[in-house]
Coordinates of C-alpha atoms and ligand atoms in Angstrom, one line a residue:
M1 CA 55.0 35.1 38.0
K2 CA 55.4 34.4 34.3
G3 CA 52.4 33.1 32.6
A4 CA 50.1 33.9 35.6
R5 CA 46.7 35.0 34.1
H6 CA 45.8 38.9 34.9
L7 CA 42.1 39.5 35.5
P8 CA 40.8 42.7 35.8
R9 CA 41.0 44.6 38.8
P10 CA 37.1 44.0 40.1
G11 CA 35.1 47.3 39.2
R12 CA 32.5 49.3 41.9
V13 CA 29.5 49.5 42.3
W14 CA 27.0 52.3 43.1
L15 CA 23.4 50.6 44.9
I16 CA 21.7 54.7 44.1
G17 CA 18.7 54.9 45.0
A18 CA 16.7 57.7 43.2
G19 CA 13.9 58.4 44.6
P20 CA 10.3 58.6 44.3
G21 CA 9.7 60.1 40.8
D22 CA 10.5 64.4 41.2
P23 CA 13.9 64.7 40.1
G24 CA 13.9 67.5 42.4
L25 CA 14.4 64.9 44.8
M26 CA 17.4 63.6 43.1
T27 CA 20.4 63.6 45.5
A28 CA 23.0 64.8 44.5
R29 CA 25.5 62.3 45.1
S30 CA 23.0 60.2 43.3
L31 CA 23.9 62.9 40.1
E32 CA 27.4 62.4 40.7
V33 CA 27.6 58.8 40.9
I34 CA 25.9 58.5 37.9
A35 CA 27.3 61.5 35.3
Q36 CA 30.7 59.3 36.0
A37 CA 29.4 55.4 35.1
D38 CA 30.3 53.3 32.6
V39 CA 27.4 51.1 33.2
I40 CA 24.4 52.1 34.1
L41 CA 21.3 49.8 35.1
A42 CA 18.3 50.9 35.8
D43 CA 14.7 50.6 37.6
K44 CA 11.0 51.6 35.5
L45 CA 10.0 53.7 38.1
I46 CA 12.9 56.3 38.3
P47 CA 12.7 59.7 37.9
P48 CA 12.3 61.0 33.7
T49 CA 15.2 62.4 33.8
A50 CA 17.5 60.4 36.0
L51 CA 20.0 59.5 33.2
D52 CA 20.1 63.2 31.6
G53 CA 23.9 62.9 33.0
A54 CA 25.3 60.2 32.1
R55 CA 28.2 60.1 30.4
S56 CA 27.0 60.0 26.3
D57 CA 28.9 57.3 25.8
A58 CA 27.4 55.0 28.7
E59 CA 25.9 51.3 28.8
V60 CA 21.8 51.3 30.1
I61 CA 20.5 48.9 30.7
D62 CA 16.8 49.3 31.2
V63 CA 16.3 46.5 33.8
G64 CA 12.9 47.3 34.9
K65 CA 9.7 45.8 35.9
L66 CA 6.2 47.6 36.1
G67 CA 3.3 46.6 38.0
G68 CA 2.7 42.9 35.6
G69 CA 4.2 43.9 33.4
P70 CA 7.2 41.9 31.9
Q71 CA 10.0 42.1 34.0
V72 CA 13.7 41.2 34.0
P73 CA 14.2 38.9 36.0
Q74 CA 15.9 39.0 39.5
E75 CA 18.6 37.0 38.4
E76 CA 19.6 38.2 35.3
T77 CA 20.3 42.5 37.3
H78 CA 22.2 39.9 39.2
R79 CA 24.3 38.6 36.6
L80 CA 24.7 42.1 34.3
L81 CA 25.7 43.0 37.5
L82 CA 28.5 41.0 38.5
E83 CA 30.0 40.4 34.3
H84 CA 30.5 44.6 33.7
A85 CA 32.0 45.1 37.2
L86 CA 34.3 42.2 37.6
A87 CA 35.0 42.9 33.9
G88 CA 36.5 46.1 35.4
R89 CA 33.5 48.3 35.2
S90 CA 31.9 51.1 37.4
V91 CA 28.4 50.1 37.6
A92 CA 25.3 52.6 38.7
R93 CA 22.3 50.5 39.7
V94 CA 19.6 52.5 39.8
K95 CA 16.7 51.9 41.9
G96 CA 13.6 54.6 41.8
G97 CA 13.1 55.3 46.0
D98 CA 15.6 54.1 48.5
P99 CA 17.6 51.0 47.1
F100 CA 17.7 49.3 50.8
V101 CA 14.1 49.9 51.3
F102 CA 11.6 47.5 48.9
G103 CA 14.6 47.8 47.0
R104 CA 16.4 44.4 46.3
G105 CA 19.3 46.2 47.1
G106 CA 19.9 44.1 49.9
E107 CA 20.3 41.4 47.9
E108 CA 23.0 43.1 45.7
A109 CA 25.0 44.4 48.3
Q110 CA 25.7 40.3 49.4
L111 CA 26.1 39.8 46.1
C112 CA 29.2 42.2 45.6
R113 CA 30.2 41.3 48.9
E114 CA 30.6 37.3 48.3
H115 CA 32.0 38.0 44.6
G116 CA 35.1 40.7 46.8
I117 CA 33.1 43.0 44.9
P118 CA 33.6 47.0 46.3
F119 CA 30.0 48.8 46.3
E120 CA 28.8 52.5 48.2
V121 CA 25.4 53.0 48.7
V122 CA 23.4 56.5 47.8
P123 CA 20.6 56.0 50.0
G124 CA 16.6 57.8 48.3
V125 CA 13.9 59.8 49.1
T126 CA 11.6 57.2 49.8
A127 CA 8.7 57.3 48.1
G128 CA 6.1 56.4 52.3
I129 CA 7.7 59.5 53.2
A130 CA 7.7 61.4 49.6
A131 CA 4.9 60.6 48.2
S132 CA 3.2 61.0 52.1
A133 CA 4.7 64.5 52.2
Y134 CA 3.4 65.4 48.9
A135 CA -0.3 64.7 49.5
G136 CA 0.1 66.7 52.6
I137 CA 0.5 63.8 55.7
P138 CA 3.4 63.8 58.1
V139 CA 4.2 60.7 58.8
T140 CA 5.0 60.7 62.8
H141 CA 2.6 64.2 64.2
R142 CA 4.0 65.2 68.0
D143 CA -0.1 64.5 68.8
L144 CA -1.0 61.7 66.3
S145 CA 1.5 59.5 65.5
S146 CA 4.6 58.4 67.7
A147 CA 6.5 55.4 64.9
V148 CA 5.9 54.9 61.2
A149 CA 6.1 51.4 59.6
F150 CA 6.8 50.5 56.1
V151 CA 4.7 47.5 54.8
T152 CA 4.8 45.7 52.2
G153 CA 1.4 45.3 50.7
H154 CA 2.3 42.7 48.0
E155 CA 2.5 39.4 49.6
N156 CA 3.4 36.2 47.5
P157 CA 1.5 33.3 48.1
E158 CA 4.2 30.5 46.6
R159 CA 6.3 32.4 50.0
P160 CA 4.4 30.9 53.4
E161 CA 7.3 32.4 55.5
S162 CA 6.4 36.2 54.3
R163 CA 2.7 36.3 55.3
I164 CA 1.7 39.2 56.8
D165 CA 1.4 39.1 60.6
W166 CA -2.1 40.7 60.4
P167 CA -2.8 40.7 64.5
A168 CA 1.2 42.0 64.7
L169 CA 0.6 44.9 62.6
A170 CA -3.1 45.6 64.3
A171 CA -1.5 46.5 67.1
F172 CA 1.0 49.2 65.8
P173 CA 0.3 52.7 68.0
G174 CA 1.8 54.3 64.8
T175 CA 1.4 55.4 61.5
L176 CA 1.5 52.3 58.9
V177 CA 2.5 52.8 55.6
F178 CA 1.9 50.1 52.5
Y179 CA 3.8 49.5 49.1
M180 CA 3.2 47.7 46.5
G181 CA -0.9 47.2 48.2
V182 CA -3.6 48.2 45.4
K183 CA -4.5 44.7 44.8
A184 CA -4.2 43.4 48.3
L185 CA -6.0 47.3 49.0
P186 CA -9.4 45.5 50.6
R187 CA -8.2 43.1 52.5
I188 CA -5.2 45.6 54.1
A189 CA -8.4 47.6 54.8
E190 CA -10.1 43.8 56.6
Q191 CA -7.8 42.5 58.2
L192 CA -6.9 45.7 60.3
V193 CA -10.0 45.8 61.3
A194 CA -11.1 42.2 61.7
G195 CA -6.6 42.9 64.4
G196 CA -8.6 45.5 66.0
R197 CA -7.7 49.0 64.1
A198 CA -11.2 51.4 64.2
A199 CA -13.3 51.0 60.9
S200 CA -13.4 55.2 61.3
E201 CA -9.4 55.2 61.3
P202 CA -8.5 57.0 58.8
A203 CA -6.6 56.2 55.6
A204 CA -4.5 57.7 52.6
V205 CA -3.9 56.2 49.3
V206 CA -1.2 58.3 47.0
Q207 CA -1.1 57.6 43.6
S208 CA 2.2 58.4 41.5
G209 CA 3.2 60.6 44.6
T210 CA 5.2 63.6 43.9
L211 CA 4.9 62.9 40.0
P212 CA 2.7 65.2 37.9
S213 CA 0.5 63.0 38.0
Q214 CA -0.2 62.8 41.8
R215 CA -3.7 61.6 42.8
V216 CA -4.8 61.5 46.5
V217 CA -7.4 58.9 47.0
T218 CA -8.9 59.5 51.1
G219 CA -11.4 58.0 53.4
T220 CA -11.1 55.1 56.0
L221 CA -10.9 51.3 56.8
A222 CA -14.6 51.1 55.7
D223 CA -14.2 53.0 53.2
I224 CA -11.0 53.5 51.7
A225 CA -11.4 50.2 49.0
A226 CA -13.8 51.3 47.9
R227 CA -13.3 55.1 47.1
A228 CA -10.6 53.5 45.6
K229 CA -11.5 51.2 43.2
E230 CA -14.3 54.0 41.6
A231 CA -11.5 56.3 41.5
G232 CA -9.3 53.7 39.0
V233 CA -6.3 53.9 41.8
R234 CA -3.3 52.0 39.5
P235 CA 0.0 51.2 41.1
P236 CA 2.6 53.4 42.0
S237 CA 0.6 54.0 44.9
I238 CA 1.1 53.7 48.7
T239 CA -1.6 53.4 51.1
V240 CA -1.0 55.5 54.6
V241 CA -3.9 54.4 57.5
G242 CA -3.2 56.3 60.2
P243 CA -4.6 59.5 62.4
V244 CA -2.6 61.8 59.5
A245 CA -3.9 60.5 56.8
G246 CA -6.7 62.6 57.9
L247 CA -4.4 65.9 57.9
T248 CA -4.3 65.7 53.8
E249 CA -7.5 68.4 53.6
E250 CA -5.8 70.8 56.1
I251 CA -2.0 70.4 55.4
G252 CA -2.4 69.6 50.9
W253 CA -0.3 72.3 49.2
L254 CA 0.7 70.9 45.9
G255 CA -0.9 72.2 43.0
R256 CA -2.5 75.6 44.6
G257 CA -1.5 78.5 42.2
P258 CA -3.2 79.9 39.5
L259 CA -2.0 77.4 37.4
A260 CA -3.8 74.1 40.0
G261 CA -4.3 71.1 38.5
V262 CA -3.7 72.2 35.3
S263 CA -1.6 69.8 33.7
V264 CA 1.4 72.1 30.9
V265 CA 3.5 70.1 28.7
V266 CA 7.4 72.0 28.0
T267 CA 8.8 71.2 24.9
R268 CA 11.8 72.8 25.1
A269 CA 15.4 71.5 25.0
R270 CA 15.8 69.8 28.9
P271 CA 18.6 72.3 29.8
Q272 CA 16.4 75.6 29.5
A273 CA 12.5 73.3 30.2
S274 CA 14.0 72.8 34.0
G275 CA 13.9 77.2 34.4
M276 CA 10.4 76.8 33.4
A277 CA 8.9 73.8 34.4
A278 CA 9.6 75.0 38.0
T279 CA 8.2 78.5 37.6
L280 CA 5.0 76.5 36.0
R281 CA 5.1 74.0 39.3
D282 CA 5.9 77.3 41.3
L283 CA 2.2 78.3 39.7
G284 CA 0.8 74.6 41.2
A285 CA 1.0 73.0 37.3
R286 CA 1.2 70.1 36.8
V287 CA 4.3 69.9 34.4
V288 CA 4.9 67.0 31.8
E289 CA 8.7 67.8 30.3
A290 CA 8.3 66.0 26.5
P291 CA 11.9 67.6 25.3
A292 CA 11.5 67.0 21.9
I293 CA 14.5 68.3 20.8
R294 CA 17.9 69.1 22.4
I295 CA 20.9 70.6 22.0
E296 CA 24.5 69.4 20.3
P297 CA 27.0 71.2 20.4
V298 CA 29.0 71.7 16.7
D299 CA 32.6 72.7 16.6
V300 CA 33.2 75.5 15.3
T301 CA 36.8 77.7 15.1
L302 CA 36.7 81.2 15.6
P303 CA 37.6 84.3 13.6
D304 CA 39.7 87.0 14.1
L305 CA 37.1 88.7 16.7
A306 CA 38.7 92.1 16.1
S307 CA 38.2 92.6 12.6
F308 CA 34.2 92.9 13.2
D309 CA 32.3 96.1 14.3
T310 CA 29.3 94.0 15.4
L311 CA 28.5 91.1 17.1
V312 CA 24.9 89.9 17.6
V313 CA 23.3 86.6 18.9
T314 CA 19.9 85.0 19.0
S315 CA 19.6 82.7 21.3
P316 CA 20.0 81.7 24.8
N317 CA 21.7 78.5 23.1
G318 CA 23.8 80.4 21.2
A319 CA 25.6 83.4 24.4
H320 CA 26.5 79.8 26.4
R321 CA 28.3 77.8 23.3
L322 CA 29.7 81.0 22.3
F323 CA 31.6 81.2 25.5
E324 CA 32.2 78.0 25.7
E325 CA 33.9 78.4 23.1
L326 CA 35.5 81.5 23.7
R327 CA 37.2 79.7 27.4
A328 CA 37.9 76.6 24.6
A329 CA 40.2 78.9 23.3
G330 CA 41.5 80.9 26.4
L331 CA 39.9 84.3 26.4
D332 CA 37.1 85.8 27.9
A333 CA 34.4 88.7 28.0
R334 CA 37.6 90.6 26.8
A335 CA 37.7 89.0 23.5
L336 CA 34.2 91.0 22.5
A337 CA 35.8 94.5 23.5
G338 CA 35.1 97.1 21.5
M339 CA 32.4 95.5 19.5
R340 CA 29.0 97.0 19.7
I341 CA 26.9 93.6 20.8
A342 CA 23.0 93.2 20.1
T343 CA 20.4 90.3 20.6
V344 CA 17.5 89.5 19.5
G345 CA 15.3 89.1 22.9
P346 CA 15.5 89.3 26.4
G347 CA 16.2 85.5 27.1
S348 CA 19.3 86.3 24.6
A349 CA 20.6 89.4 27.0
N350 CA 20.1 87.8 30.3
A351 CA 22.7 84.9 28.9
L352 CA 24.7 87.5 28.1
R353 CA 24.5 89.2 31.6
S354 CA 25.8 86.0 33.3
H355 CA 28.6 86.2 31.1
G356 CA 29.1 89.4 32.0
I357 CA 28.5 91.8 28.5
E358 CA 25.6 94.6 28.7
P359 CA 24.0 94.3 25.5
D360 CA 23.7 98.0 24.1
L361 CA 20.8 96.4 21.8
V362 CA 17.9 94.9 23.0
P363 CA 14.5 95.1 19.7
G364 CA 11.8 95.8 22.1
R365 CA 9.9 92.9 20.7
A366 CA 11.6 89.6 20.6
V367 CA 11.2 87.9 16.5
G368 CA 13.8 88.5 14.4
E369 CA 12.2 91.1 12.4
A370 CA 12.5 93.3 15.0
L371 CA 16.1 92.9 15.4
A372 CA 17.1 93.3 11.7
E373 CA 15.3 96.8 11.5
A374 CA 16.7 98.6 14.3
L375 CA 19.6 97.3 13.0
S376 CA 19.4 99.7 10.0
G377 CA 19.4 102.7 11.6
L378 CA 23.5 101.8 12.4
D379 CA 26.1 101.6 10.8
V380 CA 27.2 98.3 10.3
Q381 CA 30.3 97.2 8.5
R382 CA 31.3 93.9 9.0
A383 CA 29.2 91.9 11.1
L384 CA 29.8 88.1 13.1
V385 CA 25.8 86.5 13.6
A386 CA 26.7 84.0 17.1
R387 CA 22.9 81.3 15.7
A388 CA 22.4 77.9 15.8
E389 CA 21.8 76.0 12.3
E390 CA 19.2 76.1 11.4
A391 CA 18.2 79.6 12.2
R392 CA 16.5 82.3 10.1
E393 CA 18.2 84.4 7.3
V394 CA 15.7 87.6 8.7
V395 CA 18.4 88.4 10.2
P396 CA 22.5 87.8 8.4
D397 CA 19.9 88.6 4.9
A398 CA 18.8 92.3 6.3
L399 CA 22.7 93.2 6.9
K400 CA 23.7 91.6 4.5
A401 CA 20.9 94.3 2.4
A402 CA 22.1 96.9 4.7
G403 CA 25.6 97.1 2.8
A404 CA 27.0 94.9 5.7
E405 CA 29.3 91.6 4.9
V406 CA 28.2 88.8 7.1
E407 CA 30.2 86.0 8.7
K408 CA 28.0 83.6 10.8
L409 CA 28.9 81.2 13.6
V410 CA 26.6 78.0 13.9
L411 CA 28.0 77.4 17.7
Y412 CA 25.2 74.4 18.1
R413 CA 21.9 73.0 16.0
T414 CA 19.0 71.3 18.2
V415 CA 17.9 67.9 17.2
P416 CA 15.0 66.3 17.6
E417 CA 14.9 62.9 20.1
P418 CA 12.4 60.5 20.5
L419 CA 10.1 60.6 23.0
A420 CA 9.3 57.5 25.1
D421 CA 6.1 55.9 25.4
R422 CA 5.1 57.3 28.1
D423 CA 6.5 59.8 27.6
R424 CA 4.0 60.8 24.5
D425 CA 1.6 59.0 26.6
A426 CA 1.4 61.6 29.1
A427 CA 2.0 64.3 27.0
L428 CA -1.6 63.7 24.7
G429 CA -3.4 63.1 28.2
A430 CA -2.4 66.8 29.3
D431 CA -4.1 70.2 29.2
W432 CA -1.2 72.3 27.3
A433 CA 1.5 72.2 25.7
L434 CA 3.6 75.3 25.2
F435 CA 5.8 76.0 22.8
T436 CA 9.2 78.6 22.5
S437 CA 10.3 78.0 19.2
G438 CA 10.1 75.9 15.5
S439 CA 12.3 73.6 16.1
A440 CA 10.1 72.5 18.4
V441 CA 7.3 72.7 17.3
R442 CA 8.9 70.6 14.6
S443 CA 9.9 67.7 16.7
F444 CA 6.9 67.8 19.1
T445 CA 4.9 67.2 16.3
A446 CA 7.3 64.6 15.2
A447 CA 7.4 62.8 17.8
V448 CA 4.1 62.5 19.1
G449 CA 1.8 63.3 16.1
V450 CA -0.3 66.0 14.2
D451 CA -3.3 64.2 13.6
A452 CA -2.9 62.5 17.6
I453 CA -2.2 66.2 18.4
R454 CA -5.5 67.1 16.8
E455 CA -7.7 64.3 18.1
S456 CA -6.5 65.1 22.2
S457 CA -8.0 67.9 24.3
L458 CA -4.5 69.4 24.3
K459 CA -4.6 73.3 23.5
L460 CA -1.5 74.9 22.5
A461 CA 0.5 78.3 23.4
S462 CA 2.3 79.6 20.9
I463 CA 5.6 81.7 22.5
G464 CA 5.2 84.4 19.5
P465 CA 4.1 84.8 15.6
V466 CA 8.1 82.2 14.3
T467 CA 6.5 79.7 16.2
T468 CA 2.7 80.2 15.4
E469 CA 3.9 80.2 11.6
A470 CA 4.9 77.0 12.4
L471 CA 2.2 75.5 13.8
H472 CA 0.4 76.7 10.9
A473 CA 2.7 74.6 8.8
A474 CA 2.7 71.6 10.7
G475 CA -1.4 72.5 10.0
L476 CA -2.0 73.3 13.9
D477 CA -3.7 76.6 15.6
P478 CA -2.4 78.1 18.7
D479 CA -5.3 78.6 21.5
V480 CA -2.7 81.4 22.8
E481 CA 0.1 84.1 21.6
A482 CA 1.8 85.3 23.7
P483 CA 2.3 89.2 23.4
E484 CA 5.5 89.0 24.9
H485 CA 7.7 86.7 23.1
T486 CA 9.2 85.5 26.3
P487 CA 9.8 81.9 27.8
S488 CA 7.8 84.3 31.7
G489 CA 5.7 86.1 28.5
L490 CA 4.1 82.8 27.5
V491 CA 3.7 81.6 31.5
S492 CA 2.1 84.7 31.1
A493 CA -0.4 84.5 28.7
L494 CA -1.0 80.9 30.1
V495 CA -2.0 81.8 33.7
E496 CA -4.6 84.6 32.5
R497 CA -6.0 82.6 29.7
V498 CA -6.8 79.8 31.8
G499 CA -7.7 82.0 34.8
G500 CA -9.7 84.3 32.2
Ligands
SAH1 N1 13.2 51.4 46.3 C1 11.7 51.9 46.9 C2 10.0 51.3 46.9 C3 9.8 50.3 45.4 S1 8.6 49.3 45.5 C4 11.1 53.3 47.4 O1 12.4 53.1 48.2 O2 10.3 54.1 47.3 C5 7.6 49.9 44.5 C6 6.3 50.1 45.3 O3 6.9 51.8 45.7 C7 4.9 50.6 44.4 O4 4.4 49.5 44.4 C8 4.4 51.7 45.7 O5 3.5 50.9 46.4 C9 5.7 52.9 45.3 N2 6.1 53.5 45.0 C10 7.2 54.2 44.7 N3 7.4 54.8 43.4 C11 6.3 55.6 44.0 C12 5.5 56.6 44.0 N4 6.3 57.8 43.3 N5 3.9 57.0 44.6 C13 3.5 56.0 45.5 N6 4.0 55.3 45.4 C14 4.9 54.4 44.6

């Protein structure tokens, strides 16, 4: 076959459903596939954190379209799919909800088959089921509904064959769930009543289901359109019609708890944010994640650990990074044997415990000054301080002043991360912003703007004096400073303030 042209073998395409918006509703399989992809073709209506696990060298192409806004034509999406897959790359096509429910995934699968490109489908939790569930609406119910139909409310006037068969739908013996039907809501309600459904039949509109901004408007076929209009309902929304829609009062469950109805911005870097976000959600808060900082590992060469008598760990990230480096060097916790191990607070202490180390010293107050004071009473000869590049000098300075030799082991830095417009808007529209570090203050104010924060009705909560100082330096005043300088102390302070 001399001279024959060797075409690259086609890559592989995954048609992935990323669920309706709550990151927790992404499947394990979707995260796995996104993590290995060379190329990601992403829609707009996917969870805000959906691509966090993507490879840092993956090419991410936004082929999204937002209701009414400019949209990448489907032909262009097809062209991109083909181009990358035929060049031998693995392509993750990430869609909101389920890829085969009003997601045009069927067409994309046909395209792949036509061109001999291997593909897989990763189903997702569709909005019709998830938004209903988060609003307390079971789409079927033993006593109330034994069938459910998913219907598009979006009528394309140029395609007469896609017109909805209203009489048939009105006669459908079960729950109707309309997608893409905000504009058409008056017509939907009218036509269903004209087709024989009772005007008193319950109906509910769920906007931004499963997201922090979820809203539910309830009514009957007679008044749901007017109520939705009055409430200013916007896409993405689904409309549920049927007796089950009346259950939302009884079994709506989202946002009950001491922080019910309160929206809270979490400004920590993502791996840390998720724990705090989950706690806040459990308390009923609507959480807006605006991670204006990211942790970036710094390359290190481990020093001769045996030459130190004291190890100081000043942050949970420092603890985790240290163990990453130990593992990379073929070592484990035994390499720290014999050292006195001190931390700045309970967060760092817990991080160390997760690696099998019980720290010898955890000061009562989680600030560098308290640790410096605690260390000053001990006979420290040589100390290793594991920390962030931008960490404060309080601890090393205090150790040096007490006559110790100090080596800093810089394991990571926190770098500012720009916020997408919609994250910025969501953050400025929230009730509270929580700050757990000075670097979070600096990155968030840089990303959002101090004036914009002042003009908003955002209230600010600080984890402790150092973070408060950073707020002051930015020209802002916290409304609350946590008496206990830990993430859970901050959340408690917020609960107390909101409740009181
Ligand atoms: N494949 C998606 C649907 C895409 S069509 C799925 O399976 O869910 C887009 C429509 O889905 C929107 O107009 C809206 O009707 C619905 N939708 C998507 N996300 C939603 C959400 N978080 N809350 C309510 N409706 C949503």
